[in-house]
mmCIF file of C-alpha atoms in Angstrom:
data_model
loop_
_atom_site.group_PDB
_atom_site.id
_atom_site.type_symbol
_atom_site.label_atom_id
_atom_site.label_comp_id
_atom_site.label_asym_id
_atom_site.label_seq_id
_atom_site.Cartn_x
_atom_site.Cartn_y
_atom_site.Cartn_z
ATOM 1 C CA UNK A 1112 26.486 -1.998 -4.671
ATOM 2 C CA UNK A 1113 23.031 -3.038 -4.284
ATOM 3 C CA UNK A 1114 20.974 -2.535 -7.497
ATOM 4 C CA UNK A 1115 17.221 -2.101 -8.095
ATOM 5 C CA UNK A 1116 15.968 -4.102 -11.246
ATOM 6 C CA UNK A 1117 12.111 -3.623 -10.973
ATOM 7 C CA UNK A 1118 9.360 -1.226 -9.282
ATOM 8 C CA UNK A 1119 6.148 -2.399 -8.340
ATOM 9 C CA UNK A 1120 3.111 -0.593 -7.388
ATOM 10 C CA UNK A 1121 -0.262 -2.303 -5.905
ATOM 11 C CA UNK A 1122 -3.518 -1.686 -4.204
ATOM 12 C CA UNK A 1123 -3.807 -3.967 -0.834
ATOM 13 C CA UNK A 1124 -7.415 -3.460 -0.757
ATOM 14 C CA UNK A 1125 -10.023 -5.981 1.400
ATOM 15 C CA UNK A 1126 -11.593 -5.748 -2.159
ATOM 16 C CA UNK A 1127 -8.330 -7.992 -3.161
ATOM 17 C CA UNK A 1128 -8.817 -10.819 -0.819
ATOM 18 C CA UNK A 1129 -12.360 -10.815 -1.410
ATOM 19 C CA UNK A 1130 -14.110 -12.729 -4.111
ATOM 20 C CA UNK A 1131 -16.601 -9.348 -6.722
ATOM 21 C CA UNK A 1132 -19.645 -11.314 -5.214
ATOM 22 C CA UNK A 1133 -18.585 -10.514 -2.115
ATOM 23 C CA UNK A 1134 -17.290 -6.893 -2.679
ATOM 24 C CA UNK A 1135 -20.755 -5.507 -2.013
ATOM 25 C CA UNK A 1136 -20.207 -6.414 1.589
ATOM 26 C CA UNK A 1137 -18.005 -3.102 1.495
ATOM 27 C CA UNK A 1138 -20.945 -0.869 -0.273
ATOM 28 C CA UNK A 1139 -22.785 -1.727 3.032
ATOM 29 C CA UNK A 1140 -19.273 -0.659 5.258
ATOM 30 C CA UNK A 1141 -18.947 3.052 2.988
ATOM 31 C CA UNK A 1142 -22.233 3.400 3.895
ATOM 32 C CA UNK A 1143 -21.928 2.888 7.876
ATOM 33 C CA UNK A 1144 -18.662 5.420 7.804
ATOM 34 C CA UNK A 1145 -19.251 8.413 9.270
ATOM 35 C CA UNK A 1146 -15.456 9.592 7.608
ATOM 36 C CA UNK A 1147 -15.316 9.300 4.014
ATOM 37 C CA UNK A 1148 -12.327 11.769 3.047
ATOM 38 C CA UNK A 1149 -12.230 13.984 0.615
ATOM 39 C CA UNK A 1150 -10.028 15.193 -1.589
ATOM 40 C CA UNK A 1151 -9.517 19.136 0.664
ATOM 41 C CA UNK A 1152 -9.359 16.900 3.722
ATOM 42 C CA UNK A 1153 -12.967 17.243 4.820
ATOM 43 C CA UNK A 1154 -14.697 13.956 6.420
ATOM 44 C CA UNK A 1155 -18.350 13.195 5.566
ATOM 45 C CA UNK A 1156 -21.128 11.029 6.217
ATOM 46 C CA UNK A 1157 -22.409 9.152 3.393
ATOM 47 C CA UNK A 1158 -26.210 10.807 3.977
ATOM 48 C CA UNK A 1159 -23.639 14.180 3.806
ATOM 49 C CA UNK A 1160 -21.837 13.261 0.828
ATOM 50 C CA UNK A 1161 -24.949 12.083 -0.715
ATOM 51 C CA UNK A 1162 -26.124 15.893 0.388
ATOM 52 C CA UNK A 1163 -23.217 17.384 -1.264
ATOM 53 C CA UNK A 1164 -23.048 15.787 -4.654
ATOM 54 C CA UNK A 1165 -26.300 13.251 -5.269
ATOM 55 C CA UNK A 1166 -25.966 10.002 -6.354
ATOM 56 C CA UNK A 1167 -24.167 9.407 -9.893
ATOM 57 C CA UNK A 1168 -22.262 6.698 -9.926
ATOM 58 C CA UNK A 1169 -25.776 4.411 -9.657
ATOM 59 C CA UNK A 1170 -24.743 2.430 -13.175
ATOM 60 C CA UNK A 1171 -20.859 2.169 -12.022
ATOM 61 C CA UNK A 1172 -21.886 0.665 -8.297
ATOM 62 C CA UNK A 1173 -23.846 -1.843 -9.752
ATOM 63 C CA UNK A 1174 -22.896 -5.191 -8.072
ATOM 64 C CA UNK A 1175 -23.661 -7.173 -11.084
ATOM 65 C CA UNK A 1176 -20.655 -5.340 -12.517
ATOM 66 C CA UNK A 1177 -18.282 -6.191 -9.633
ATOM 67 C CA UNK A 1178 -17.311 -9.774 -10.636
ATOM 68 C CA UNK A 1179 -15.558 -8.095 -14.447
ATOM 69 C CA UNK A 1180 -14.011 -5.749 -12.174
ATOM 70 C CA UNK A 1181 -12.311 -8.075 -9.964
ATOM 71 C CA UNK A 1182 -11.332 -10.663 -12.698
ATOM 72 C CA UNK A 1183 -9.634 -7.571 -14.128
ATOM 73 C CA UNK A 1184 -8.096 -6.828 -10.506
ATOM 74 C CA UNK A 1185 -6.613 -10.592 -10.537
ATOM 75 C CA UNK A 1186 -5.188 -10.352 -13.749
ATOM 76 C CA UNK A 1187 -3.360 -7.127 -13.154
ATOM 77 C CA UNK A 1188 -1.700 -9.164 -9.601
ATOM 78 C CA UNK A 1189 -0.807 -12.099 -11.506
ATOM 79 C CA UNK A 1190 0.790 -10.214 -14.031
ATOM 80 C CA UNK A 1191 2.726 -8.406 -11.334
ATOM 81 C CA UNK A 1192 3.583 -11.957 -9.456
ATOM 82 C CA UNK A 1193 5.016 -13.323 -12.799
ATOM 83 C CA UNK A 1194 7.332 -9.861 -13.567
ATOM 84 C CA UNK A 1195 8.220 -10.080 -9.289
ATOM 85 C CA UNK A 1196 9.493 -14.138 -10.331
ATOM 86 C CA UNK A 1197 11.568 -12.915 -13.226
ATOM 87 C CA UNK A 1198 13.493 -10.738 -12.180
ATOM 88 C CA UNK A 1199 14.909 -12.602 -9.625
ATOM 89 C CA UNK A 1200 15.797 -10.121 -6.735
ATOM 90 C CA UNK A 1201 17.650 -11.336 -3.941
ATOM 91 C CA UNK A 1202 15.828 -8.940 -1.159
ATOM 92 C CA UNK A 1203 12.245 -7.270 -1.748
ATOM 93 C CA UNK A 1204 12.041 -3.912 -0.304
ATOM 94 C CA UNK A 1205 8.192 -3.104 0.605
ATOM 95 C CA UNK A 1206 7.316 0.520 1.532
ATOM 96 C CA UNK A 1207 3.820 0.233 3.380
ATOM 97 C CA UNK A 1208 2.063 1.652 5.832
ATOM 98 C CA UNK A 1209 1.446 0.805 9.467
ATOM 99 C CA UNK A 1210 -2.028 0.977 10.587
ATOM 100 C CA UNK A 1211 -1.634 0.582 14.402
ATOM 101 C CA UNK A 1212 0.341 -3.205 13.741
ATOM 102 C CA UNK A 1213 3.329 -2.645 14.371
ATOM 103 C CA UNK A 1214 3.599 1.357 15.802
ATOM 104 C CA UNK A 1215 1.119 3.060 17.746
ATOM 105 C CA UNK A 1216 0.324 6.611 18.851
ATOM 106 C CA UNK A 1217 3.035 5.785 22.071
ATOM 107 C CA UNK A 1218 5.625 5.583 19.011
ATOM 108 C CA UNK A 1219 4.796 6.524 15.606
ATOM 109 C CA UNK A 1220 7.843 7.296 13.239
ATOM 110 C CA UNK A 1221 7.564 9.275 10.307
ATOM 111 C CA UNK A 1222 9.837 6.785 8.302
ATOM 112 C CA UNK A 1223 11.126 3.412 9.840
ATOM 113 C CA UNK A 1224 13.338 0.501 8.395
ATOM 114 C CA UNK A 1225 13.011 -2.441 9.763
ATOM 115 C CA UNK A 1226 16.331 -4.673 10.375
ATOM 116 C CA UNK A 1227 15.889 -7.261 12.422
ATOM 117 C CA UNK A 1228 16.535 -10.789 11.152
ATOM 118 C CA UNK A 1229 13.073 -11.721 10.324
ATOM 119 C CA UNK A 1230 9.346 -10.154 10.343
ATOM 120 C CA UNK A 1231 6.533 -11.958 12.319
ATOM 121 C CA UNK A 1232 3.227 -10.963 11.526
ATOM 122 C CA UNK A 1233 0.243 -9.302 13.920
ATOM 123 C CA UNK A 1234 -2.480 -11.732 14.087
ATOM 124 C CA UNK A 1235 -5.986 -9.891 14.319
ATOM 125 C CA UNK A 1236 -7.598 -10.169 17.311
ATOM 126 C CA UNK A 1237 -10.733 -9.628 17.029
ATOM 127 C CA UNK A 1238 -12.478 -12.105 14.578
ATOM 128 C CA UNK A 1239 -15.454 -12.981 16.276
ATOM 129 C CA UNK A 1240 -16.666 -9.559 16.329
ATOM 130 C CA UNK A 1241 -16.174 -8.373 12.912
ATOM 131 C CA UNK A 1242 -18.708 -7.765 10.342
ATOM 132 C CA UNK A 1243 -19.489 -11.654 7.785
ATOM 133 C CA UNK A 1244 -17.018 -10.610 5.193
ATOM 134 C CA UNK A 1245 -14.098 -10.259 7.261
ATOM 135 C CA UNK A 1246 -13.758 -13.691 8.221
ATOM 136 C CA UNK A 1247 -10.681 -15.812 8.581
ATOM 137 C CA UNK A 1248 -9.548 -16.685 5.551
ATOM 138 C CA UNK A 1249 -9.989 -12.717 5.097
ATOM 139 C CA UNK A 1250 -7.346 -12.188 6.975
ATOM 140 C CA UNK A 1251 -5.462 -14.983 5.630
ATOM 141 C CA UNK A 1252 -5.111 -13.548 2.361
ATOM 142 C CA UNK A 1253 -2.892 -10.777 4.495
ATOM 143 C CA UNK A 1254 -0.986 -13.480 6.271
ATOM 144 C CA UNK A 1255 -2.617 -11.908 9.615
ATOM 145 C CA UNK A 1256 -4.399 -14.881 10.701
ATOM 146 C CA UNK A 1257 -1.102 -16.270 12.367
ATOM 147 C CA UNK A 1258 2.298 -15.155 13.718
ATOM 148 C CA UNK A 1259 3.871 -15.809 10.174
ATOM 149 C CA UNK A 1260 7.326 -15.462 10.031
ATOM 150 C CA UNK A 1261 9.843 -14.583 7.205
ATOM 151 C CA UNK A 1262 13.093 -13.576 6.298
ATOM 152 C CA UNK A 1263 13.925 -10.482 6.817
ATOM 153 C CA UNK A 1264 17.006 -8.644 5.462
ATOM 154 C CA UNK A 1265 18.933 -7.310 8.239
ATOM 155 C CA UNK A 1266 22.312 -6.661 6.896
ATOM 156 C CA UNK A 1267 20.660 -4.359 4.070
ATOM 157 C CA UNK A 1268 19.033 -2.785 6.281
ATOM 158 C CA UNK A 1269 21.188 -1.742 8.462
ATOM 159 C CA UNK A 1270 23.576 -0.452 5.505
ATOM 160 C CA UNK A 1271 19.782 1.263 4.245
ATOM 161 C CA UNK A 1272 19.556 3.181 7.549
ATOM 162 C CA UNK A 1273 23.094 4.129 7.403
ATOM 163 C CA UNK A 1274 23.113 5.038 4.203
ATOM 164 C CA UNK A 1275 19.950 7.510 5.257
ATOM 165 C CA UNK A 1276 21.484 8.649 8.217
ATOM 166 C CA UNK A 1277 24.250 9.850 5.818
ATOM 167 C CA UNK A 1278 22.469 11.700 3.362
ATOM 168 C CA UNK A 1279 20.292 13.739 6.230
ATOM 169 C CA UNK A 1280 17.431 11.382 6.314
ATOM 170 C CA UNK A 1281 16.683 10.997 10.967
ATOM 171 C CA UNK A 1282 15.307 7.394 10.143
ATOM 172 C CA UNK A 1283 13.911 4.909 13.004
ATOM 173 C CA UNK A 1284 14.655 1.526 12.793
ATOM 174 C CA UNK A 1285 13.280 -1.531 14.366
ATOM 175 C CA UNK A 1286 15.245 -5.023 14.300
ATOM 176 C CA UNK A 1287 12.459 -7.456 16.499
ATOM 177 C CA UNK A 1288 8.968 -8.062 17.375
ATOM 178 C CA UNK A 1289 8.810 -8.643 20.392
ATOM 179 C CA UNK A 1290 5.270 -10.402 21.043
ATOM 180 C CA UNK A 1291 3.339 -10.140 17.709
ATOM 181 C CA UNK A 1292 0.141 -10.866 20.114
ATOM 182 C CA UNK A 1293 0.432 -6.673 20.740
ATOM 183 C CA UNK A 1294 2.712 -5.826 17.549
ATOM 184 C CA UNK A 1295 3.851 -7.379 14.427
ATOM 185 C CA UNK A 1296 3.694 -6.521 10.712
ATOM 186 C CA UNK A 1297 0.129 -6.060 9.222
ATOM 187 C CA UNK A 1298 -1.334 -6.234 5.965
ATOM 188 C CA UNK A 1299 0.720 -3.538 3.398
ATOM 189 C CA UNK A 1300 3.592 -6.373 3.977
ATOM 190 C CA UNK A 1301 1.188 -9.506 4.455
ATOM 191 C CA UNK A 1302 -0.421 -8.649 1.306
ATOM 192 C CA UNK A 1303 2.363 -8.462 -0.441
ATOM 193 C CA UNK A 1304 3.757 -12.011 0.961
ATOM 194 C CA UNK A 1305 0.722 -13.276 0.115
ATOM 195 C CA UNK A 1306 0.071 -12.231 -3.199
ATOM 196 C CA UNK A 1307 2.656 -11.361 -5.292
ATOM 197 C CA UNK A 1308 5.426 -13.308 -3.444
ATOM 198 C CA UNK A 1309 3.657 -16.848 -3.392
ATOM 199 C CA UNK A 1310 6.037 -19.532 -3.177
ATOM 200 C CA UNK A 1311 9.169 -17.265 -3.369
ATOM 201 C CA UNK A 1312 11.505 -17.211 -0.308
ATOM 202 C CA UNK A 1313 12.942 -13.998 -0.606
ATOM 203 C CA UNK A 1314 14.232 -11.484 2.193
ATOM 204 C CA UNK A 1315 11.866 -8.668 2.416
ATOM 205 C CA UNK A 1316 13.043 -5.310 3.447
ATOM 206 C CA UNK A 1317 10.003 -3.630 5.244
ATOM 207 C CA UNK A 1318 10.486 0.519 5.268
ATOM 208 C CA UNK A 1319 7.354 1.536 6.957
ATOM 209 C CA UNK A 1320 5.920 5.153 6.325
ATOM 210 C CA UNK A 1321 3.580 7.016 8.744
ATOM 211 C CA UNK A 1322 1.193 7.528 6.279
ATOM 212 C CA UNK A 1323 -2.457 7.931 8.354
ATOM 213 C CA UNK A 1324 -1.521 9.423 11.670
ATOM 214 C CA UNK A 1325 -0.885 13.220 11.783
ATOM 215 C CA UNK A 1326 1.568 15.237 12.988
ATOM 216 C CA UNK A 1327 4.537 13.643 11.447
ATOM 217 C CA UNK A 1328 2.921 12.365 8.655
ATOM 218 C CA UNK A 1329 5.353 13.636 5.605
ATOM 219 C CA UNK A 1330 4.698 15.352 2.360
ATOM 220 C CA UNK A 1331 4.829 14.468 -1.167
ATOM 221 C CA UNK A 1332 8.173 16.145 -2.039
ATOM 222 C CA UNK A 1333 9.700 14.383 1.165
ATOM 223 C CA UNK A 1334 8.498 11.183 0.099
ATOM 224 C CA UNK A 1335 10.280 11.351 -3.459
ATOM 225 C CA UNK A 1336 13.214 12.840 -1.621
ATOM 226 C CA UNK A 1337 13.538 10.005 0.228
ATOM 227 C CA UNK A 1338 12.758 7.056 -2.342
ATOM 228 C CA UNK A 1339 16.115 8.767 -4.205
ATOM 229 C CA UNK A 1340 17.981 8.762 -1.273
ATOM 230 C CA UNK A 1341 16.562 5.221 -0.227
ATOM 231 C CA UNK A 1342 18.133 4.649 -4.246
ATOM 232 C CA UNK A 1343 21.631 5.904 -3.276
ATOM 233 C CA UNK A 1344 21.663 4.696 -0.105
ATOM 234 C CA UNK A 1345 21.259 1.096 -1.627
ATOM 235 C CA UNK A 1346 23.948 2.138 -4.342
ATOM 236 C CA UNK A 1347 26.384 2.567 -1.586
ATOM 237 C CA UNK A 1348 26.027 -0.735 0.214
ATOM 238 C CA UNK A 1349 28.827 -3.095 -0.333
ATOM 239 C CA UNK A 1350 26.383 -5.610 -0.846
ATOM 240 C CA UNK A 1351 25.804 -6.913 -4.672
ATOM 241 C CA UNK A 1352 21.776 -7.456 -4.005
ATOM 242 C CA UNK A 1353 19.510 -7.409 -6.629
ATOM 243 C CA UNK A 1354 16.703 -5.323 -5.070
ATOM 244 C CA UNK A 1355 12.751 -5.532 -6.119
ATOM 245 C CA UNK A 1356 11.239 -2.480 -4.587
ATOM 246 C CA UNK A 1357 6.809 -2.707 -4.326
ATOM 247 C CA UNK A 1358 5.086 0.058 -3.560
ATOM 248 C CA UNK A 1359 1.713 -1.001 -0.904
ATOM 249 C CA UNK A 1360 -1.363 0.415 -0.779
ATOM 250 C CA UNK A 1361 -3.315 3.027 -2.862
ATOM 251 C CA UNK A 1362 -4.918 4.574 -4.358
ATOM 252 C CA UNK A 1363 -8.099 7.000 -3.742
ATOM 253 C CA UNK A 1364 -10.524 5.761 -1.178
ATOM 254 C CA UNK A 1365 -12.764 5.573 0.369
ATOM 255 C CA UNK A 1366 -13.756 7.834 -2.380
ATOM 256 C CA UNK A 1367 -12.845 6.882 -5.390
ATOM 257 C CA UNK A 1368 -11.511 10.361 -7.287
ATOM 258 C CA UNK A 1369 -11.243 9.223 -10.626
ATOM 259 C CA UNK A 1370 -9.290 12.355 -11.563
ATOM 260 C CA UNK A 1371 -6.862 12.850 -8.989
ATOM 261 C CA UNK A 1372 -5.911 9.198 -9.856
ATOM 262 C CA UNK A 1373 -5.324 9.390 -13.441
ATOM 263 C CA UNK A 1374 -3.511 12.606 -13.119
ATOM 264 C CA UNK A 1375 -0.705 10.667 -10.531
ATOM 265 C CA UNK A 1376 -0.892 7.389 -12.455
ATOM 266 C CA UNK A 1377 0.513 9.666 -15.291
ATOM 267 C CA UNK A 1378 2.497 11.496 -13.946
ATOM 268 C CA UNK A 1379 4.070 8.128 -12.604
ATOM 269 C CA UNK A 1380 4.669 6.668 -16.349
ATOM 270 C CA UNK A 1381 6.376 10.157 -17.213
ATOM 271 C CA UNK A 1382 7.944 10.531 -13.671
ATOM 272 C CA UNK A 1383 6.792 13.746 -13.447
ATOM 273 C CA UNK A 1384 8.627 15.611 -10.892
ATOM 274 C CA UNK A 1385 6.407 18.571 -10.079
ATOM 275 C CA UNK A 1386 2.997 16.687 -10.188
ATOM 276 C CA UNK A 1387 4.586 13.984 -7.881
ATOM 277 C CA UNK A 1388 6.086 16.259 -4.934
ATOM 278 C CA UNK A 1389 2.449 18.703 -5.277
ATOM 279 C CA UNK A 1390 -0.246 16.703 -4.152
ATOM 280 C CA UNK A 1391 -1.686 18.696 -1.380
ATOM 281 C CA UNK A 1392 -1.467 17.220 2.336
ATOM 282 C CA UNK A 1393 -5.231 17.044 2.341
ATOM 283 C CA UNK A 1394 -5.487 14.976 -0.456
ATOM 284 C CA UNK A 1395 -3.585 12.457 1.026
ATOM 285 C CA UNK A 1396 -5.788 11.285 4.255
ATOM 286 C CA UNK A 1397 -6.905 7.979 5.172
ATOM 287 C CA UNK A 1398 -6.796 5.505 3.152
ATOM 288 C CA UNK A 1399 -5.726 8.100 0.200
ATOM 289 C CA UNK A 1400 -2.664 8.856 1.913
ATOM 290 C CA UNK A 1401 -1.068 5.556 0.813
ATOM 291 C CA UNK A 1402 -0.359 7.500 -2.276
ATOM 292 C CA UNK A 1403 2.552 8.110 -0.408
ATOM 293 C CA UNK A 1404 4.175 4.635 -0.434
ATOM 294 C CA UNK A 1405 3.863 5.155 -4.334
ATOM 295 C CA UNK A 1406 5.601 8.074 -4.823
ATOM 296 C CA UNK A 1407 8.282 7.064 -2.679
ATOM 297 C CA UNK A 1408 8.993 4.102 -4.815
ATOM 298 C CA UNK A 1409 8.880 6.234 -7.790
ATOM 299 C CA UNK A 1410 11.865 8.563 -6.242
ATOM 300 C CA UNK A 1411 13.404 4.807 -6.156
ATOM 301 C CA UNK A 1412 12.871 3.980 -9.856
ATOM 302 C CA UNK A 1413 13.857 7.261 -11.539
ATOM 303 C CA UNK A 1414 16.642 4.831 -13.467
ATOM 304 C CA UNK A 1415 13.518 2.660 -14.690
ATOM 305 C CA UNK A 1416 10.673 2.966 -17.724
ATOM 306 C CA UNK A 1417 7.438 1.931 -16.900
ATOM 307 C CA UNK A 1418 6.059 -0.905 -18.653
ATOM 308 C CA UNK A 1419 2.682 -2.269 -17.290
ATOM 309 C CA UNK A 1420 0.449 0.021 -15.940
ATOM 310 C CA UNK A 1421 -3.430 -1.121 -14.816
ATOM 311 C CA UNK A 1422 -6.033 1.410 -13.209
ATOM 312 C CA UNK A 1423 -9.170 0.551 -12.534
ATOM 313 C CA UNK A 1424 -11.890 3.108 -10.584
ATOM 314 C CA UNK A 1425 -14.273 1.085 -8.339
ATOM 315 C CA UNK A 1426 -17.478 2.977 -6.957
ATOM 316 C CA UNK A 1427 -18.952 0.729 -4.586
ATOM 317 C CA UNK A 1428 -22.050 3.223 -3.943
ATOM 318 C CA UNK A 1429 -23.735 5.567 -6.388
ATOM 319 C CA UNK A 1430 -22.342 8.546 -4.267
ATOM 320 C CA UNK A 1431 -18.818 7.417 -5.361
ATOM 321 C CA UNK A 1432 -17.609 6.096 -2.275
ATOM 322 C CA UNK A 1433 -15.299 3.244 -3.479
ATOM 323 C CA UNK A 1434 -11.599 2.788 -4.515
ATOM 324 C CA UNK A 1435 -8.986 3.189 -7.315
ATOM 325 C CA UNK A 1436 -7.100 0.105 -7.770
ATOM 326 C CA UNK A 1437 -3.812 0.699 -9.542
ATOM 327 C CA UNK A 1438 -0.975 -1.779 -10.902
ATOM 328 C CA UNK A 1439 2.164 -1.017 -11.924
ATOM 329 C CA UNK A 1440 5.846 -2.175 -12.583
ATOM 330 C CA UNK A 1441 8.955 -0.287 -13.672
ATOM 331 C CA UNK A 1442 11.847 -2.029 -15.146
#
């Protein structure tokens, strides 16, 4: 019987591998998109969204304020590092989404567990032409600067996708990358390794939602369905693990909605049923769809009582394009 003994949730933004002098570098990008999502799944230009609703954020964007923000932002990650070293887990299970690394539109899964014997990571390959900020030891601090490779947990897995299979769950699984030049793991797991993992050699158990590319992308209420079942599927396993389960990605962007954040950070703490499995398809686009990956983890952690919680709203521009950054554990 395989046991979960803590939840984590955490942002993966480039904000997080980027020193606050630097973060202004992505005020400049928010205001080159031409597909800033909102929260009824409309996409706008910033000169649009700046048509829409002005400009009031101008005090919050300031960049002299970004440097507090981001100490704040490190805090919160070493705080979840330390409580990811205590407990002690024997496999970390990482639900993240793939953005084009590992899947592509030729094969994009809804939900996919990977079970192969290790995980090699995608380096990016295209360096040269991206914009100052995203340099190489940007990408470093995802672990996609190389073909990293790390333990994997295939014997869990394969009980995991069993154990889905089972309970009516039609999950795809994965157990090699074949030539991480054209796919490997990307950042929602890199991060992760990166960051909160450090120096730990622990298995990780990648599940990998479809979180960005419609059709199959899947609701809220599925995605709490399936972090229970992903619970009693792990129950069932004859193996005695001691499982660490991290939510990756999150939360708003690339507008940061304030609200709508609050309102599922809370109704995380109180594992809130109805608020969790309610939050509209079209608030859940983009980069905002990585919600999902959190609410999945809290169908995981039902058993659990939140006890650090962190949110902090970042507007890069005064428009309010930006992100919510939000920190979590459950134990």
């Amino acid at each position: 019987m395989a046991k979960i003994v803590l939840g984590i949730g955490t942002s993966h933004s480039p904000l997080l591998v980027l020193g606050g002098s630097e973060w202004e570098y992505r005020s400049q990008d928010d205001r080159r998109n031409k597909s800033l999502n909102t929260l009824d799944g409309r996409k706008l230009s910033y000169d649009e969204l700046v048509a829409e609703r002005g400009e009031p954020y101008g005090r919050e964007a300031d960049p002299a304020g970004f440097p507090a923000l981001a100490a704040r932002a490190e805090a919160a990650l070493d705080r979840l590092a330390v409580a990811l070293k205590e407990a002690r887990p024997d496999v970390v299970l990482v639900v993240g989404d793939d953005q084009g690394e590992l899947f592509g539109p030729d094969n994009q899964p809804a939900i996919s567990v990977f079970h192969g014997p290790e995980l090699v990571m995608k380096p990016f390959e295209h360096l040269s032409g991206m914009p100052p900020w995203a340099n190489q030891a940007f990408w470093a601090g995802y672990r996609m600067d190389l073909p990293h490779r790390y333990p994997a947990a295939p014997e869990l897995g394969l009980d995991l996708v069993h154990g889905l299979i089972r309970q009516g769950v039609d999950v795809s699984s994965s157990d090699r990358v074949a030539d991480p030049a054209v796919r490997g793991f990307g950042h929602a797991f890199g991060f992760v390794i990166q960051r909160l993992m450090k120096d730990l050699s622990i298995p990780m158990l990648p599940v990998l939602l479809n979180t960005y590319f419609p059709p199959n992308v899947p609701t809220a209420a599925r995605c709490y369905e399936i972090g229970q079942k992903i619970q009693a599927a792990l129950a069932g396993s004859a193996s005695p693990a001691r499982v660490a389960v991290i939510a990756s990605g999150g939360l708003s962007h690339f507008l940061c909605e304030e609200a709508f954040d609050r309102t599922l950070v809370d109704a995380l703490v109180k594992n809130h049923i109805d608020t969790l499995t309610t939050v509209p398809q079209a608030a859940m686009t983009s980069g905002s769809s990585e919600v999902r990956n959190w609410i999945t983890v809290a169908g995981m952690v039902s058993h659990l009582s939140t006890d650090f919680v962190e949110y902090i709203p970042v507007y890069r521009t005064p428009a309010g394009t930006g992100i919510g950054l939000g920190f979590m554990t459950w134990r």
